[in-house]
Coordinates of C-alpha atoms and ligand atoms in Angstrom, one line a residue:
M24 CA 6.5 26.1 58.3
T25 CA 5.4 29.7 58.9
V26 CA 3.6 31.1 55.9
P27 CA 3.1 34.8 55.4
R28 CA -0.5 35.7 56.4
Y29 CA -1.3 37.8 53.3
T30 CA -4.0 40.5 53.6
P31 CA -7.2 39.3 52.0
L32 CA -6.5 41.9 49.3
A33 CA -3.0 40.7 48.5
A34 CA -4.3 37.1 48.6
S35 CA -6.9 38.0 46.0
L36 CA -4.5 39.6 43.5
S37 CA -2.5 37.7 40.9
A38 CA 1.1 38.7 40.1
T39 CA 1.2 40.7 36.9
S40 CA 3.5 43.1 35.1
P41 CA 2.2 46.2 33.3
F42 CA 5.0 46.0 30.8
V43 CA 7.2 43.0 30.0
G44 CA 10.6 44.5 29.7
P45 CA 12.8 44.2 26.6
E46 CA 15.4 42.5 28.8
T47 CA 12.9 39.7 29.5
Q48 CA 12.3 39.3 25.8
E49 CA 16.0 39.2 25.1
R50 CA 16.6 36.5 27.7
A51 CA 13.7 34.5 26.2
T52 CA 15.1 34.7 22.6
G53 CA 18.8 34.6 23.6
K54 CA 19.2 37.6 21.2
L55 CA 19.8 41.3 21.9
F56 CA 17.6 43.9 20.3
Q57 CA 19.2 45.9 17.5
A58 CA 16.8 48.8 18.0
R59 CA 15.2 49.7 21.3
L60 CA 12.1 51.6 20.3
G61 CA 9.3 50.2 22.5
A62 CA 9.5 52.1 25.8
N63 CA 9.6 55.7 24.8
E64 CA 13.0 56.1 26.3
N65 CA 15.1 59.0 25.0
G66 CA 17.8 57.4 22.9
F67 CA 19.4 60.8 22.3
G68 CA 20.5 60.6 25.9
P69 CA 20.5 63.1 28.8
S70 CA 22.3 66.4 29.0
P71 CA 26.1 66.0 29.0
K72 CA 26.0 68.2 32.1
A73 CA 23.8 65.6 33.8
L74 CA 26.3 62.9 32.8
D75 CA 29.2 64.9 34.2
V76 CA 27.4 65.3 37.5
I77 CA 26.6 61.6 37.7
Q78 CA 30.3 60.8 37.2
Q79 CA 31.4 63.3 39.8
A80 CA 28.8 62.1 42.3
A81 CA 29.6 58.4 41.8
T82 CA 32.1 58.5 44.7
E83 CA 29.4 59.9 47.0
V84 CA 27.0 57.0 46.7
W85 CA 27.9 55.7 50.1
K86 CA 25.7 58.5 51.4
Y87 CA 21.9 58.5 51.7
A88 CA 20.5 61.2 49.5
D89 CA 18.6 64.2 50.9
P90 CA 15.1 62.8 51.8
E91 CA 13.6 66.2 51.2
C92 CA 15.2 66.6 47.7
H93 CA 15.6 70.2 48.7
D94 CA 17.9 71.5 46.0
L95 CA 15.9 70.0 43.2
R96 CA 12.6 71.1 44.6
H97 CA 14.1 74.6 45.1
A98 CA 15.1 74.7 41.4
L99 CA 11.8 73.3 40.3
A100 CA 9.9 75.9 42.3
Q101 CA 11.9 78.6 40.5
N102 CA 11.2 77.1 37.2
H103 CA 7.5 76.8 37.7
K104 CA 7.2 80.0 39.7
C105 CA 5.6 78.2 42.6
D106 CA 6.5 77.4 46.2
L107 CA 8.6 74.6 47.5
H108 CA 5.5 73.3 49.2
N109 CA 3.8 72.7 45.9
I110 CA 6.3 70.0 44.9
S111 CA 6.9 66.5 46.0
V112 CA 9.7 64.5 44.3
G113 CA 9.3 60.8 43.9
E114 CA 10.6 57.6 42.1
G115 CA 9.2 58.6 38.7
I116 CA 5.6 59.3 38.0
D117 CA 5.0 55.5 38.6
G118 CA 6.1 55.9 42.2
L119 CA 4.2 59.1 42.7
L120 CA 1.0 57.6 41.3
G121 CA 1.4 54.8 43.8
T122 CA 1.7 57.2 46.7
L123 CA -1.2 59.2 45.6
V124 CA -3.5 56.2 45.1
R125 CA -2.5 54.9 48.5
L126 CA -3.5 58.2 50.0
L127 CA -7.0 58.2 48.4
I128 CA -8.1 54.8 47.3
G129 CA -9.1 52.0 49.7
P130 CA -11.3 49.0 49.2
G131 CA -14.5 49.9 47.3
D132 CA -13.3 53.4 46.2
V133 CA -13.7 54.2 42.5
A134 CA -11.1 55.6 40.1
V135 CA -11.7 56.5 36.5
T136 CA -9.4 56.1 33.5
S137 CA -9.5 55.6 29.8
L138 CA -9.7 52.1 28.4
G139 CA -6.2 51.3 27.2
A140 CA -4.6 54.3 28.8
Y141 CA -1.2 54.2 30.6
P142 CA -1.7 51.1 32.7
T143 CA 0.5 51.7 35.8
F144 CA -2.2 53.7 37.4
N145 CA -4.6 50.7 37.1
Y146 CA -2.2 48.4 38.9
H147 CA -1.9 50.8 41.8
V148 CA -5.7 51.1 42.1
A149 CA -6.0 47.3 42.1
G150 CA -3.3 47.1 44.7
C151 CA -5.3 49.3 47.0
G152 CA -8.5 47.4 46.5
G153 CA -10.1 50.2 44.5
S154 CA -12.4 49.6 41.6
L155 CA -11.6 51.0 38.2
E156 CA -14.1 52.5 35.7
T157 CA -12.9 52.8 32.1
V158 CA -14.1 55.2 29.4
A159 CA -13.5 54.7 25.7
Y160 CA -11.1 56.8 23.7
K161 CA -12.8 59.2 21.3
D162 CA -11.1 59.7 17.9
D163 CA -7.8 58.3 19.4
C164 CA -7.9 60.9 22.2
E165 CA -8.7 60.4 25.9
D166 CA -12.2 61.9 26.4
L167 CA -11.8 64.2 29.4
L168 CA -15.5 65.3 29.5
A169 CA -16.6 61.7 29.4
L170 CA -14.2 60.8 32.1
I171 CA -15.6 63.5 34.3
E172 CA -19.2 62.4 33.5
R173 CA -18.2 58.9 34.6
A174 CA -16.7 60.3 37.8
K175 CA -20.0 62.0 38.5
S176 CA -22.1 58.9 38.0
T177 CA -19.9 56.7 40.1
G178 CA -18.7 59.0 42.8
A179 CA -15.1 58.5 41.8
K180 CA -12.4 59.9 44.0
L181 CA -9.8 60.1 41.2
I182 CA -9.6 60.6 37.5
Y183 CA -6.4 59.7 35.6
F184 CA -5.8 61.7 32.4
A185 CA -2.5 61.9 30.5
N186 CA -1.8 65.0 28.4
P187 CA -0.3 64.3 25.9
D188 CA -1.5 60.7 25.9
N189 CA 0.4 57.4 25.8
P190 CA -0.1 55.2 23.7
M191 CA -1.7 57.4 21.0
G192 CA 0.4 60.5 21.2
S193 CA -2.6 62.8 20.9
Y194 CA -3.1 65.8 23.2
L195 CA -5.8 68.2 24.3
K196 CA -5.2 71.9 24.4
G197 CA -4.6 73.3 27.9
E198 CA -7.4 75.7 27.6
H199 CA -9.9 72.8 27.1
I200 CA -8.5 71.1 30.2
V201 CA -9.0 74.3 32.2
A202 CA -12.6 74.7 30.9
A203 CA -13.3 71.0 31.8
L204 CA -12.4 71.6 35.4
D205 CA -15.6 73.5 35.9
H206 CA -17.5 70.2 35.4
L207 CA -15.4 68.2 37.9
P208 CA -17.6 67.0 40.8
T209 CA -16.5 68.1 44.2
G210 CA -14.5 65.4 45.9
T211 CA -13.0 64.2 42.6
L212 CA -9.3 64.9 42.1
L213 CA -7.9 65.0 38.5
I214 CA -4.5 63.5 38.0
L215 CA -2.9 65.3 35.1
D216 CA 0.0 63.1 33.9
E217 CA 2.3 65.4 31.9
A218 CA 5.0 62.9 31.2
Y219 CA 5.4 64.1 27.6
I220 CA 4.7 67.8 28.1
E221 CA 8.2 68.9 27.1
C222 CA 7.7 67.1 23.8
A223 CA 4.3 68.8 23.0
P224 CA 3.3 72.0 21.3
T225 CA 3.1 74.9 23.8
D226 CA -0.7 75.0 23.7
A227 CA -0.8 71.7 25.5
L228 CA 0.3 73.5 28.7
C229 CA -2.5 74.3 31.1
D230 CA -2.8 77.5 33.1
I231 CA -3.9 76.0 36.4
A232 CA -3.0 77.6 39.7
F233 CA -0.7 75.5 41.9
E234 CA -3.1 76.2 44.8
D235 CA -6.0 74.7 42.8
P236 CA -7.1 71.7 45.0
R237 CA -8.9 70.0 42.1
V238 CA -5.8 68.9 40.2
I239 CA -2.4 67.3 40.8
R240 CA 0.1 67.4 37.9
M241 CA 2.8 64.9 37.4
R242 CA 6.1 65.4 35.5
T243 CA 9.1 63.2 34.9
F244 CA 12.8 63.3 34.0
S245 CA 12.4 59.9 32.2
K246 CA 11.2 61.1 28.8
A247 CA 12.5 64.4 27.3
H248 CA 15.2 64.6 29.9
G249 CA 16.5 61.1 29.1
L250 CA 16.9 59.9 32.7
A251 CA 14.5 56.9 32.8
G252 CA 17.0 54.6 34.4
L253 CA 17.4 56.9 37.4
R254 CA 13.7 56.9 38.4
I255 CA 12.8 60.5 39.2
G256 CA 9.8 62.7 38.7
Y257 CA 7.7 65.2 40.7
A258 CA 4.1 66.1 41.5
L259 CA 2.8 69.7 41.5
G260 CA -0.2 70.5 43.5
H261 CA -1.9 72.1 46.5
P262 CA 0.4 72.3 49.5
D263 CA -2.0 70.2 51.7
L264 CA -2.1 67.4 49.2
I265 CA 1.7 67.6 48.7
A266 CA 2.2 67.6 52.5
A267 CA 0.1 64.4 52.7
F268 CA 2.6 62.6 50.6
N269 CA 5.0 62.9 53.5
K270 CA 2.7 60.6 55.5
I271 CA 3.4 57.5 53.5
R272 CA 6.0 58.2 50.8
N273 CA 9.2 56.3 50.6
H274 CA 11.3 59.1 52.1
F275 CA 14.7 57.7 50.9
G276 CA 13.3 56.4 47.6
V277 CA 14.8 59.1 45.3
N278 CA 18.5 58.2 45.0
L279 CA 21.5 60.6 45.1
L280 CA 22.5 60.3 41.5
A281 CA 18.9 60.9 40.4
Q282 CA 18.6 64.1 42.4
K283 CA 21.8 65.5 41.2
A284 CA 21.4 64.6 37.6
A285 CA 17.8 65.9 37.5
L286 CA 19.0 69.2 38.8
A287 CA 21.7 69.4 36.2
A288 CA 19.2 68.5 33.4
L289 CA 16.8 71.2 34.6
Q290 CA 19.6 73.7 34.4
D291 CA 20.5 72.8 30.8
P292 CA 17.6 74.3 28.8
D293 CA 19.8 74.3 25.6
W294 CA 20.0 70.5 25.7
L295 CA 16.2 70.2 26.1
A296 CA 15.8 72.5 23.1
H297 CA 18.2 70.3 21.2
I298 CA 16.2 67.2 22.1
Q299 CA 13.0 68.9 21.1
R300 CA 14.5 69.5 17.6
E301 CA 15.7 65.9 17.4
L302 CA 12.2 64.7 18.4
K303 CA 10.6 66.8 15.7
D304 CA 12.9 65.3 13.0
A305 CA 12.5 61.8 14.4
R306 CA 8.7 62.0 14.4
Q307 CA 8.8 63.3 10.8
F308 CA 11.1 60.4 9.8
I309 CA 8.7 57.8 11.4
Y310 CA 5.7 59.5 9.6
E311 CA 7.5 59.1 6.3
V312 CA 8.4 55.5 7.0
A313 CA 4.8 54.7 7.8
Q314 CA 3.6 56.5 4.7
S315 CA 6.0 54.9 2.3
N316 CA 4.7 51.5 3.6
G317 CA 1.1 52.5 2.9
L318 CA 0.3 53.0 6.6
T319 CA -1.0 56.0 8.5
A320 CA 1.0 57.6 11.3
L321 CA -1.0 59.4 14.0
P322 CA 0.1 63.0 14.6
S323 CA 2.2 62.9 17.8
A324 CA 2.8 65.4 20.6
T325 CA 5.2 63.0 22.3
N326 CA 8.5 61.2 21.8
F327 CA 6.8 58.3 20.0
V328 CA 4.5 57.7 17.1
A329 CA 1.5 55.4 16.9
I330 CA 1.3 53.9 13.5
D331 CA -2.1 52.6 12.3
C332 CA -1.5 49.2 10.7
G333 CA -4.9 49.6 9.0
R334 CA -6.5 46.4 10.2
D335 CA -7.3 44.8 13.6
E336 CA -5.4 43.7 16.7
A337 CA -4.3 40.4 15.3
F338 CA -2.7 42.0 12.3
A339 CA -0.9 44.7 14.3
K340 CA 0.3 42.0 16.7
E341 CA 1.7 40.0 13.8
V342 CA 3.6 43.1 12.5
L343 CA 4.9 43.7 16.1
E344 CA 6.1 40.2 16.5
A345 CA 7.8 40.2 13.0
L346 CA 9.6 43.4 14.0
I347 CA 10.7 41.9 17.3
A348 CA 11.9 38.7 15.5
Q349 CA 14.1 41.1 13.4
G350 CA 15.6 42.6 16.6
V351 CA 13.4 45.7 16.6
F352 CA 11.7 46.3 20.0
V353 CA 8.4 48.1 19.7
R354 CA 5.1 47.9 21.6
M355 CA 1.4 48.2 20.9
P356 CA -1.6 49.6 22.7
F357 CA -3.5 47.2 25.0
A358 CA -7.1 47.9 24.1
A359 CA -9.4 48.2 21.0
P360 CA -9.6 50.2 18.9
Q361 CA -6.2 51.6 19.7
N362 CA -4.6 48.2 19.3
R363 CA -4.8 48.4 15.5
C364 CA -1.6 50.4 16.0
I365 CA 2.0 49.8 16.8
R366 CA 4.0 52.4 18.9
V367 CA 7.5 53.4 17.8
S368 CA 9.7 55.6 20.0
C369 CA 11.8 58.5 18.6
A370 CA 15.5 57.7 18.4
P371 CA 18.7 58.7 16.6
R372 CA 18.4 58.1 12.8
V373 CA 20.7 55.1 12.7
V374 CA 18.3 53.3 15.1
L375 CA 15.2 54.4 13.3
E376 CA 16.7 53.1 10.0
K377 CA 16.8 49.6 11.5
F378 CA 13.0 49.9 12.0
A379 CA 12.6 51.3 8.5
S380 CA 14.4 48.4 7.0
A381 CA 12.6 45.8 9.0
L382 CA 9.0 47.2 8.5
P383 CA 8.4 46.1 4.8
S384 CA 9.1 42.4 5.5
A385 CA 7.2 42.5 8.8
L386 CA 4.2 43.9 7.0
A387 CA 4.6 41.2 4.2
Q388 CA 4.7 38.5 6.9
A389 CA 1.5 39.9 8.6
R390 CA -0.3 40.0 5.2
R391 CA 0.6 36.4 4.5
A392 CA -0.6 35.4 8.0
H393 CA -3.8 37.4 7.7
P394 CA -5.0 37.5 4.1
V395 CA -8.0 39.8 3.5
Ligands
LIG2 C1 6.5 56.8 30.6 C2 5.3 57.3 31.3 C3 5.3 57.4 32.7 C4 6.4 56.9 33.6 O1 7.1 57.9 34.1 P1 8.3 57.6 35.2 O2 8.5 58.9 35.7 O3 9.4 57.0 34.4 O4 7.7 56.6 36.2 C5 4.2 58.0 33.3 N1 3.1 58.3 32.6 C6 3.1 58.2 31.2 C7 1.9 58.6 30.5 C8 4.2 57.6 30.6 O5 4.1 57.4 29.3

């Protein structure tokens, strides 16, 4: 029998999944979730205009989509007041991170991230044979200056920094990010993952020139725009770096419906404003649910809220599992000390009410299992 002759790197890796999907959990229990609040999806849905476009374009799916995503890039360039050559569109931020890491990280190269930050970056670094340095969160925020210090001491090629952050929902003001850039060592590229920027206060935005070679920004249509299932996002950066994506990217990776729906979503600012209002209300509701159960919700600049369960990982995990057993899908951070929290996505009120009614008994169960 012929066996695939894996690269030494592939042979050395074990198969893992950054996130076990709710579908996997549903198959395992034989029960469907009643409330889907674990993946920071936008349960309010995409712009009705995007939905119309998807329906109209459905008969065109026999075609390959434009590999240059020209129309969308053109509209994005207008929105951001930049040039077409500052933008690369990809299969969500996850896909773009993969391409970027492949461009920069080979065996032995170092990348820096926060311990317990958004994990997909880490899997791409491991998949390219890079080594990952992690820096602790500080007061539930990613510590940008400490990340930069670590990049200096290790000669890292990449720093991953999400603003706002997932899983804690915290954010750093844009002006502090801009100031921190002065400390960035030459040869280190900062990835600024802005997946939740549309959910955040406006002072989270950074005033960084698109031609600045020190930073690449990433945005997505998965969160505020509600198109997670279509897989589409974009990178904003220096034209040379953006052009390098064309060396190795999956040119036909961004599908036809995604390109058209993203364009329609972008052209519907009223819907985005509506979502922003809904998110504000939903965050407030989650804060109140936490408070009325004697827990502390962390202030959130995103479409989810981290709730501090007040104890350790084992306790938070018990709460999480008791919620899941009641049909409420939520997740929790991967690393200490963040993993004292559970993470609940914003959603329409009827869905959040399922969480609200399941939480008291979930807490009671966790207290029985872990008496103080
Ligand atoms: C959800 C999320 C992503 C994933 O975005 P896609 O565009 O759906 O791949 C990236 N980064 C962070 C911080 C996220 O929370």
